[in-house]
């Protein structure tokens, strides 16, 4: 059993900025999970379960339902690096996954009834989540693969289903759809996207300020000095656009 009493006894957390630390409720074998709400071509929820150094990932096409009779399509996607788990921001339009990503939930998960790798191979993973929004038992069940289309990779489709427990609710199955803020920053998708737009506006403003200055400087006596200054301001504007 993990214990932090020795660690804590040595430190006065009123005086040090070190973390006091918490022991995950699910125990030492629990791993991390995140769900990123992703406003791409279609709004979806990217479920990522930490397993053997990567995030196993599924794109869930609708808000997970608390109603055990409701099954949500979860399309298996490529493994993601663990560093992805803190990502929130905007992927440029035209790039893979272009759109706004919001950290919608995070916490710990634990497979139930055996080894997770084997369960995923068999296409049936029962697990418990202890997140800020996703709690209790869930199951991922793989569906039969659709016939492979020429030149296209087979996409494995799964279903994400709530298990019957204290967190399940058939009356209020859509409750999680009301959760529209980031668990990391409290921002809505619009607010995350607006920050991106604000950064773009700032760059445009810098650029136009630079060109106005250039037009203003026309006195021959100071032209050499000005051209040095204006190339400096151009460099500044360029640096701004790379943020
Ligand atoms: Mn996605």
PDB file of C-alpha atoms and ligand atoms in Angstrom:
ATOM      1  CA  UNK A   1       0.000   0.000   0.000  1.00  0.00           C
ATOM      2  CA  UNK A   2       1.264   3.413  -0.885  1.00  0.00           C
ATOM      3  CA  UNK A   3       1.688   5.736   2.088  1.00  0.00           C
ATOM      4  CA  UNK A   4       2.660   9.379   2.102  1.00  0.00           C
ATOM      5  CA  UNK A   5       2.934   9.818   5.891  1.00  0.00           C
ATOM      6  CA  UNK A   6       6.778   9.834   5.917  1.00  0.00           C
ATOM      7  CA  UNK A   7       6.848  12.231   2.984  1.00  0.00           C
ATOM      8  CA  UNK A   8       4.375  14.551   4.674  1.00  0.00           C
ATOM      9  CA  UNK A   9       5.963  14.356   8.149  1.00  0.00           C
ATOM     10  CA  UNK A  10       9.221  15.789   6.793  1.00  0.00           C
ATOM     11  CA  UNK A  11       7.560  18.861   5.283  1.00  0.00           C
ATOM     12  CA  UNK A  12       5.607  21.892   6.439  1.00  0.00           C
ATOM     13  CA  UNK A  13       3.237  22.575   3.574  1.00  0.00           C
ATOM     14  CA  UNK A  14       2.520  26.077   4.887  1.00  0.00           C
ATOM     15  CA  UNK A  15       6.160  26.873   4.176  1.00  0.00           C
ATOM     16  CA  UNK A  16       7.037  24.812   1.125  1.00  0.00           C
ATOM     17  CA  UNK A  17       5.463  24.943  -2.299  1.00  0.00           C
ATOM     18  CA  UNK A  18       5.972  21.184  -2.764  1.00  0.00           C
ATOM     19  CA  UNK A  19       2.741  19.235  -3.280  1.00  0.00           C
ATOM     20  CA  UNK A  20       1.161  17.599  -0.259  1.00  0.00           C
ATOM     21  CA  UNK A  21       0.162  14.771  -2.585  1.00  0.00           C
ATOM     22  CA  UNK A  22      -2.895  12.579  -2.729  1.00  0.00           C
ATOM     23  CA  UNK A  23      -3.143   8.813  -2.952  1.00  0.00           C
ATOM     24  CA  UNK A  24      -5.481   7.885  -5.789  1.00  0.00           C
ATOM     25  CA  UNK A  25      -8.695   6.426  -4.444  1.00  0.00           C
ATOM     26  CA  UNK A  26      -8.526   3.621  -6.987  1.00  0.00           C
ATOM     27  CA  UNK A  27      -5.166   2.435  -5.619  1.00  0.00           C
ATOM     28  CA  UNK A  28      -1.627   2.207  -6.898  1.00  0.00           C
ATOM     29  CA  UNK A  29      -2.527   0.271 -10.058  1.00  0.00           C
ATOM     30  CA  UNK A  30      -4.784   3.030 -11.350  1.00  0.00           C
ATOM     31  CA  UNK A  31      -3.636   4.913 -14.431  1.00  0.00           C
ATOM     32  CA  UNK A  32      -4.554   8.300 -15.816  1.00  0.00           C
ATOM     33  CA  UNK A  33      -7.351   9.090 -18.209  1.00  0.00           C
ATOM     34  CA  UNK A  34      -8.409  12.250 -19.977  1.00  0.00           C
ATOM     35  CA  UNK A  35     -11.335  13.209 -22.146  1.00  0.00           C
ATOM     36  CA  UNK A  36     -10.800  16.041 -24.582  1.00  0.00           C
ATOM     37  CA  UNK A  37     -13.888  17.673 -26.056  1.00  0.00           C
ATOM     38  CA  UNK A  38     -12.967  18.406 -29.623  1.00  0.00           C
ATOM     39  CA  UNK A  39     -14.825  20.848 -31.822  1.00  0.00           C
ATOM     40  CA  UNK A  40     -13.579  19.542 -35.191  1.00  0.00           C
ATOM     41  CA  UNK A  41     -15.655  18.742 -38.286  1.00  0.00           C
ATOM     42  CA  UNK A  42     -18.096  17.322 -35.744  1.00  0.00           C
ATOM     43  CA  UNK A  43     -18.052  17.891 -32.009  1.00  0.00           C
ATOM     44  CA  UNK A  44     -16.869  14.730 -30.249  1.00  0.00           C
ATOM     45  CA  UNK A  45     -15.236  13.507 -27.057  1.00  0.00           C
ATOM     46  CA  UNK A  46     -11.763  11.954 -27.241  1.00  0.00           C
ATOM     47  CA  UNK A  47     -11.479   9.321 -24.514  1.00  0.00           C
ATOM     48  CA  UNK A  48      -7.879   8.453 -23.645  1.00  0.00           C
ATOM     49  CA  UNK A  49      -6.910   5.700 -21.210  1.00  0.00           C
ATOM     50  CA  UNK A  50      -3.276   5.438 -20.107  1.00  0.00           C
ATOM     51  CA  UNK A  51      -1.896   1.968 -20.826  1.00  0.00           C
ATOM     52  CA  UNK A  52       1.759   0.922 -21.047  1.00  0.00           C
ATOM     53  CA  UNK A  53       3.113   4.395 -21.637  1.00  0.00           C
ATOM     54  CA  UNK A  54       0.572   5.708 -24.150  1.00  0.00           C
ATOM     55  CA  UNK A  55      -3.023   6.846 -24.182  1.00  0.00           C
ATOM     56  CA  UNK A  56      -5.272   4.275 -25.878  1.00  0.00           C
ATOM     57  CA  UNK A  57      -7.757   6.544 -27.660  1.00  0.00           C
ATOM     58  CA  UNK A  58     -11.334   6.540 -28.907  1.00  0.00           C
ATOM     59  CA  UNK A  59     -13.377   9.324 -30.486  1.00  0.00           C
ATOM     60  CA  UNK A  60     -16.791   9.168 -28.817  1.00  0.00           C
ATOM     61  CA  UNK A  61     -19.313  10.733 -31.168  1.00  0.00           C
ATOM     62  CA  UNK A  62     -21.674  12.104 -28.470  1.00  0.00           C
ATOM     63  CA  UNK A  63     -21.552  13.048 -24.792  1.00  0.00           C
ATOM     64  CA  UNK A  64     -21.164   9.853 -22.721  1.00  0.00           C
ATOM     65  CA  UNK A  65     -24.570   8.854 -21.340  1.00  0.00           C
ATOM     66  CA  UNK A  66     -25.243   7.990 -17.715  1.00  0.00           C
ATOM     67  CA  UNK A  67     -28.111   5.759 -18.877  1.00  0.00           C
ATOM     68  CA  UNK A  68     -26.909   2.117 -19.038  1.00  0.00           C
ATOM     69  CA  UNK A  69     -29.383   1.413 -21.860  1.00  0.00           C
ATOM     70  CA  UNK A  70     -27.764   4.047 -24.091  1.00  0.00           C
ATOM     71  CA  UNK A  71     -24.730   3.020 -26.137  1.00  0.00           C
ATOM     72  CA  UNK A  72     -22.337   5.582 -27.511  1.00  0.00           C
ATOM     73  CA  UNK A  73     -20.277   4.942 -30.631  1.00  0.00           C
ATOM     74  CA  UNK A  74     -16.553   5.148 -29.822  1.00  0.00           C
ATOM     75  CA  UNK A  75     -14.290   5.007 -32.865  1.00  0.00           C
ATOM     76  CA  UNK A  76     -10.836   3.625 -32.073  1.00  0.00           C
ATOM     77  CA  UNK A  77      -8.097   6.059 -33.105  1.00  0.00           C
ATOM     78  CA  UNK A  78      -4.310   5.990 -32.899  1.00  0.00           C
ATOM     79  CA  UNK A  79      -2.456   5.832 -29.569  1.00  0.00           C
ATOM     80  CA  UNK A  80      -1.520   9.271 -28.262  1.00  0.00           C
ATOM     81  CA  UNK A  81       1.551  10.283 -26.220  1.00  0.00           C
ATOM     82  CA  UNK A  82       0.996  10.898 -22.518  1.00  0.00           C
ATOM     83  CA  UNK A  83       2.070  14.524 -23.019  1.00  0.00           C
ATOM     84  CA  UNK A  84      -1.130  14.989 -24.999  1.00  0.00           C
ATOM     85  CA  UNK A  85      -3.106  14.643 -21.793  1.00  0.00           C
ATOM     86  CA  UNK A  86      -2.624  18.269 -20.782  1.00  0.00           C
ATOM     87  CA  UNK A  87      -3.227  19.744 -24.219  1.00  0.00           C
ATOM     88  CA  UNK A  88      -5.915  22.366 -24.606  1.00  0.00           C
ATOM     89  CA  UNK A  89      -5.991  24.827 -27.464  1.00  0.00           C
ATOM     90  CA  UNK A  90      -6.684  25.231 -31.140  1.00  0.00           C
ATOM     91  CA  UNK A  91      -5.338  22.994 -33.897  1.00  0.00           C
ATOM     92  CA  UNK A  92      -4.988  25.121 -37.064  1.00  0.00           C
ATOM     93  CA  UNK A  93      -7.670  24.726 -39.720  1.00  0.00           C
ATOM     94  CA  UNK A  94      -6.565  22.408 -42.497  1.00  0.00           C
ATOM     95  CA  UNK A  95      -4.293  20.436 -40.147  1.00  0.00           C
ATOM     96  CA  UNK A  96      -5.111  16.936 -38.901  1.00  0.00           C
ATOM     97  CA  UNK A  97      -7.885  17.315 -36.318  1.00  0.00           C
ATOM     98  CA  UNK A  98      -8.190  21.049 -36.988  1.00  0.00           C
ATOM     99  CA  UNK A  99     -10.446  22.727 -34.401  1.00  0.00           C
ATOM    100  CA  UNK A 100     -10.594  23.573 -30.716  1.00  0.00           C
ATOM    101  CA  UNK A 101      -9.614  21.066 -28.022  1.00  0.00           C
ATOM    102  CA  UNK A 102     -10.922  21.420 -24.466  1.00  0.00           C
ATOM    103  CA  UNK A 103      -9.775  19.353 -21.491  1.00  0.00           C
ATOM    104  CA  UNK A 104     -13.213  18.110 -20.493  1.00  0.00           C
ATOM    105  CA  UNK A 105     -12.330  15.528 -17.846  1.00  0.00           C
ATOM    106  CA  UNK A 106      -9.331  13.938 -16.174  1.00  0.00           C
ATOM    107  CA  UNK A 107      -8.708  11.460 -13.427  1.00  0.00           C
ATOM    108  CA  UNK A 108      -7.809   7.844 -12.871  1.00  0.00           C
ATOM    109  CA  UNK A 109      -9.135   4.602 -14.300  1.00  0.00           C
ATOM    110  CA  UNK A 110      -8.750   0.973 -13.341  1.00  0.00           C
ATOM    111  CA  UNK A 111      -9.565  -2.129 -15.404  1.00  0.00           C
ATOM    112  CA  UNK A 112     -11.970  -4.576 -13.790  1.00  0.00           C
ATOM    113  CA  UNK A 113     -11.629  -8.332 -13.900  1.00  0.00           C
ATOM    114  CA  UNK A 114      -8.175  -8.826 -15.336  1.00  0.00           C
ATOM    115  CA  UNK A 115      -5.551  -7.477 -17.635  1.00  0.00           C
ATOM    116  CA  UNK A 116      -6.485  -4.440 -19.736  1.00  0.00           C
ATOM    117  CA  UNK A 117      -4.282  -5.367 -22.717  1.00  0.00           C
ATOM    118  CA  UNK A 118      -5.943  -8.764 -22.970  1.00  0.00           C
ATOM    119  CA  UNK A 119      -9.388  -7.254 -22.465  1.00  0.00           C
ATOM    120  CA  UNK A 120      -8.811  -4.816 -25.326  1.00  0.00           C
ATOM    121  CA  UNK A 121      -7.574  -7.639 -27.572  1.00  0.00           C
ATOM    122  CA  UNK A 122     -10.759  -9.540 -26.792  1.00  0.00           C
ATOM    123  CA  UNK A 123     -12.820  -6.421 -27.460  1.00  0.00           C
ATOM    124  CA  UNK A 124     -14.455  -6.162 -24.039  1.00  0.00           C
ATOM    125  CA  UNK A 125     -13.033  -3.854 -21.381  1.00  0.00           C
ATOM    126  CA  UNK A 126     -14.814  -3.230 -18.105  1.00  0.00           C
ATOM    127  CA  UNK A 127     -13.328  -0.402 -16.085  1.00  0.00           C
ATOM    128  CA  UNK A 128     -13.908   2.094 -13.301  1.00  0.00           C
ATOM    129  CA  UNK A 129     -13.304   5.812 -13.718  1.00  0.00           C
ATOM    130  CA  UNK A 130     -12.668   8.360 -11.019  1.00  0.00           C
ATOM    131  CA  UNK A 131     -12.691  11.652 -12.833  1.00  0.00           C
ATOM    132  CA  UNK A 132     -14.237  15.013 -12.125  1.00  0.00           C
ATOM    133  CA  UNK A 133     -17.208  14.122 -14.337  1.00  0.00           C
ATOM    134  CA  UNK A 134     -16.885  10.476 -15.365  1.00  0.00           C
ATOM    135  CA  UNK A 135     -17.373   8.212 -12.355  1.00  0.00           C
ATOM    136  CA  UNK A 136     -18.019   4.573 -11.597  1.00  0.00           C
ATOM    137  CA  UNK A 137     -18.219   1.604 -13.938  1.00  0.00           C
ATOM    138  CA  UNK A 138     -18.102   1.759 -17.724  1.00  0.00           C
ATOM    139  CA  UNK A 139     -17.587  -0.802 -20.454  1.00  0.00           C
ATOM    140  CA  UNK A 140     -16.083  -0.590 -23.931  1.00  0.00           C
ATOM    141  CA  UNK A 141     -17.321  -3.294 -26.318  1.00  0.00           C
ATOM    142  CA  UNK A 142     -15.864  -3.741 -29.795  1.00  0.00           C
ATOM    143  CA  UNK A 143     -18.346  -4.189 -32.639  1.00  0.00           C
ATOM    144  CA  UNK A 144     -17.814  -6.387 -35.678  1.00  0.00           C
ATOM    145  CA  UNK A 145     -15.536  -4.625 -38.134  1.00  0.00           C
ATOM    146  CA  UNK A 146     -17.169  -3.232 -41.228  1.00  0.00           C
ATOM    147  CA  UNK A 147     -15.904  -4.742 -44.502  1.00  0.00           C
ATOM    148  CA  UNK A 148     -12.621  -3.116 -45.463  1.00  0.00           C
ATOM    149  CA  UNK A 149     -12.932  -0.564 -48.242  1.00  0.00           C
ATOM    150  CA  UNK A 150     -10.129  -0.636 -50.830  1.00  0.00           C
ATOM    151  CA  UNK A 151      -7.275   1.672 -49.857  1.00  0.00           C
ATOM    152  CA  UNK A 152      -8.760   2.499 -46.454  1.00  0.00           C
ATOM    153  CA  UNK A 153      -7.687   1.312 -43.050  1.00  0.00           C
ATOM    154  CA  UNK A 154     -10.227  -0.630 -41.055  1.00  0.00           C
ATOM    155  CA  UNK A 155     -11.599   1.491 -38.232  1.00  0.00           C
ATOM    156  CA  UNK A 156     -12.561  -0.470 -35.162  1.00  0.00           C
ATOM    157  CA  UNK A 157     -15.854   0.734 -33.786  1.00  0.00           C
ATOM    158  CA  UNK A 158     -16.608   0.258 -30.103  1.00  0.00           C
ATOM    159  CA  UNK A 159     -19.534   1.099 -27.876  1.00  0.00           C
ATOM    160  CA  UNK A 160     -19.100   2.996 -24.622  1.00  0.00           C
ATOM    161  CA  UNK A 161     -21.762   2.025 -22.098  1.00  0.00           C
ATOM    162  CA  UNK A 162     -22.411   3.055 -18.481  1.00  0.00           C
ATOM    163  CA  UNK A 163     -22.605   0.182 -16.007  1.00  0.00           C
ATOM    164  CA  UNK A 164     -25.426  -0.069 -13.469  1.00  0.00           C
ATOM    165  CA  UNK A 165     -24.151   1.603 -10.288  1.00  0.00           C
ATOM    166  CA  UNK A 166     -24.719   4.612  -8.039  1.00  0.00           C
ATOM    167  CA  UNK A 167     -23.497   6.990 -10.756  1.00  0.00           C
ATOM    168  CA  UNK A 168     -25.842   5.604 -13.419  1.00  0.00           C
ATOM    169  CA  UNK A 169     -29.078   7.458 -14.130  1.00  0.00           C
ATOM    170  CA  UNK A 170     -31.675   6.388 -16.656  1.00  0.00           C
ATOM    171  CA  UNK A 171     -33.811   9.473 -15.930  1.00  0.00           C
ATOM    172  CA  UNK A 172     -30.967  11.914 -16.281  1.00  0.00           C
ATOM    173  CA  UNK A 173     -28.778  10.149 -18.823  1.00  0.00           C
ATOM    174  CA  UNK A 174     -27.804  13.332 -20.657  1.00  0.00           C
ATOM    175  CA  UNK A 175     -26.632  15.156 -17.517  1.00  0.00           C
ATOM    176  CA  UNK A 176     -23.024  15.335 -18.726  1.00  0.00           C
ATOM    177  CA  UNK A 177     -24.056  17.328 -21.804  1.00  0.00           C
ATOM    178  CA  UNK A 178     -24.520  20.308 -19.459  1.00  0.00           C
ATOM    179  CA  UNK A 179     -20.822  20.248 -18.614  1.00  0.00           C
ATOM    180  CA  UNK A 180     -19.355  22.648 -21.162  1.00  0.00           C
ATOM    181  CA  UNK A 181     -16.275  24.039 -19.416  1.00  0.00           C
ATOM    182  CA  UNK A 182     -12.669  22.949 -19.220  1.00  0.00           C
ATOM    183  CA  UNK A 183     -11.627  21.102 -16.052  1.00  0.00           C
ATOM    184  CA  UNK A 184      -8.214  22.722 -16.469  1.00  0.00           C
ATOM    185  CA  UNK A 185      -9.049  26.377 -17.151  1.00  0.00           C
ATOM    186  CA  UNK A 186     -12.822  26.703 -16.745  1.00  0.00           C
ATOM    187  CA  UNK A 187     -13.092  27.996 -20.292  1.00  0.00           C
ATOM    188  CA  UNK A 188     -15.801  27.129 -22.823  1.00  0.00           C
ATOM    189  CA  UNK A 189     -14.826  26.028 -26.324  1.00  0.00           C
ATOM    190  CA  UNK A 190     -15.657  29.531 -27.579  1.00  0.00           C
ATOM    191  CA  UNK A 191     -13.384  31.097 -24.984  1.00  0.00           C
ATOM    192  CA  UNK A 192     -10.533  28.782 -25.927  1.00  0.00           C
ATOM    193  CA  UNK A 193     -11.077  29.595 -29.615  1.00  0.00           C
ATOM    194  CA  UNK A 194     -11.384  33.346 -28.848  1.00  0.00           C
ATOM    195  CA  UNK A 195      -7.945  33.368 -27.273  1.00  0.00           C
ATOM    196  CA  UNK A 196      -6.602  32.052 -30.547  1.00  0.00           C
ATOM    197  CA  UNK A 197      -8.461  34.769 -32.450  1.00  0.00           C
ATOM    198  CA  UNK A 198      -7.145  37.415 -30.033  1.00  0.00           C
ATOM    199  CA  UNK A 199      -3.579  36.268 -30.701  1.00  0.00           C
ATOM    200  CA  UNK A 200      -4.183  36.607 -34.443  1.00  0.00           C
ATOM    201  CA  UNK A 201      -5.634  40.141 -34.021  1.00  0.00           C
ATOM    202  CA  UNK A 202      -2.618  41.171 -31.947  1.00  0.00           C
ATOM    203  CA  UNK A 203      -0.268  40.056 -34.709  1.00  0.00           C
ATOM    204  CA  UNK A 204      -2.280  41.931 -37.340  1.00  0.00           C
ATOM    205  CA  UNK A 205      -2.256  45.080 -35.169  1.00  0.00           C
ATOM    206  CA  UNK A 206       1.522  44.827 -34.725  1.00  0.00           C
ATOM    207  CA  UNK A 207       2.015  44.475 -38.453  1.00  0.00           C
ATOM    208  CA  UNK A 208      -0.174  47.459 -39.335  1.00  0.00           C
ATOM    209  CA  UNK A 209       1.508  49.630 -36.654  1.00  0.00           C
ATOM    210  CA  UNK A 210       4.860  48.730 -38.227  1.00  0.00           C
ATOM    211  CA  UNK A 211       3.797  49.766 -41.731  1.00  0.00           C
ATOM    212  CA  UNK A 212       2.255  53.068 -40.499  1.00  0.00           C
ATOM    213  CA  UNK A 213       5.562  53.971 -38.885  1.00  0.00           C
ATOM    214  CA  UNK A 214       7.321  53.218 -42.135  1.00  0.00           C
ATOM    215  CA  UNK A 215       5.023  55.531 -44.096  1.00  0.00           C
ATOM    216  CA  UNK A 216       5.537  58.316 -41.529  1.00  0.00           C
ATOM    217  CA  UNK A 217       9.295  58.208 -41.851  1.00  0.00           C
ATOM    218  CA  UNK A 218      10.085  60.057 -45.031  1.00  0.00           C
ATOM    219  CA  UNK A 219      12.555  62.746 -43.941  1.00  0.00           C
ATOM    220  CA  UNK A 220      15.841  62.133 -45.865  1.00  0.00           C
ATOM    221  CA  UNK A 221      18.084  63.159 -42.948  1.00  0.00           C
ATOM    222  CA  UNK A 222      16.946  60.290 -40.767  1.00  0.00           C
ATOM    223  CA  UNK A 223      16.233  57.690 -43.468  1.00  0.00           C
ATOM    224  CA  UNK A 224      19.196  55.444 -42.653  1.00  0.00           C
ATOM    225  CA  UNK A 225      18.447  55.328 -38.929  1.00  0.00           C
ATOM    226  CA  UNK A 226      14.763  54.762 -39.666  1.00  0.00           C
ATOM    227  CA  UNK A 227      15.342  51.876 -41.983  1.00  0.00           C
ATOM    228  CA  UNK A 228      17.296  50.129 -39.229  1.00  0.00           C
ATOM    229  CA  UNK A 229      14.496  50.843 -36.755  1.00  0.00           C
ATOM    230  CA  UNK A 230      11.794  49.642 -39.133  1.00  0.00           C
ATOM    231  CA  UNK A 231      13.530  46.346 -39.832  1.00  0.00           C
ATOM    232  CA  UNK A 232      13.690  45.897 -36.066  1.00  0.00           C
ATOM    233  CA  UNK A 233       9.953  46.496 -35.770  1.00  0.00           C
ATOM    234  CA  UNK A 234       9.331  44.082 -38.637  1.00  0.00           C
ATOM    235  CA  UNK A 235      11.306  41.421 -36.769  1.00  0.00           C
ATOM    236  CA  UNK A 236       9.242  42.133 -33.685  1.00  0.00           C
ATOM    237  CA  UNK A 237       5.975  41.740 -35.633  1.00  0.00           C
ATOM    238  CA  UNK A 238       7.243  38.475 -37.111  1.00  0.00           C
ATOM    239  CA  UNK A 239       8.169  37.129 -33.692  1.00  0.00           C
ATOM    240  CA  UNK A 240       4.659  38.012 -32.505  1.00  0.00           C
ATOM    241  CA  UNK A 241       3.063  35.993 -35.270  1.00  0.00           C
ATOM    242  CA  UNK A 242       4.939  32.856 -34.239  1.00  0.00           C
ATOM    243  CA  UNK A 243       3.495  32.710 -30.741  1.00  0.00           C
TER     244      UNK A 243
HETATM  245 MN1  LIG B   1     -10.561  14.317 -31.852  1.00  0.00          MN
END
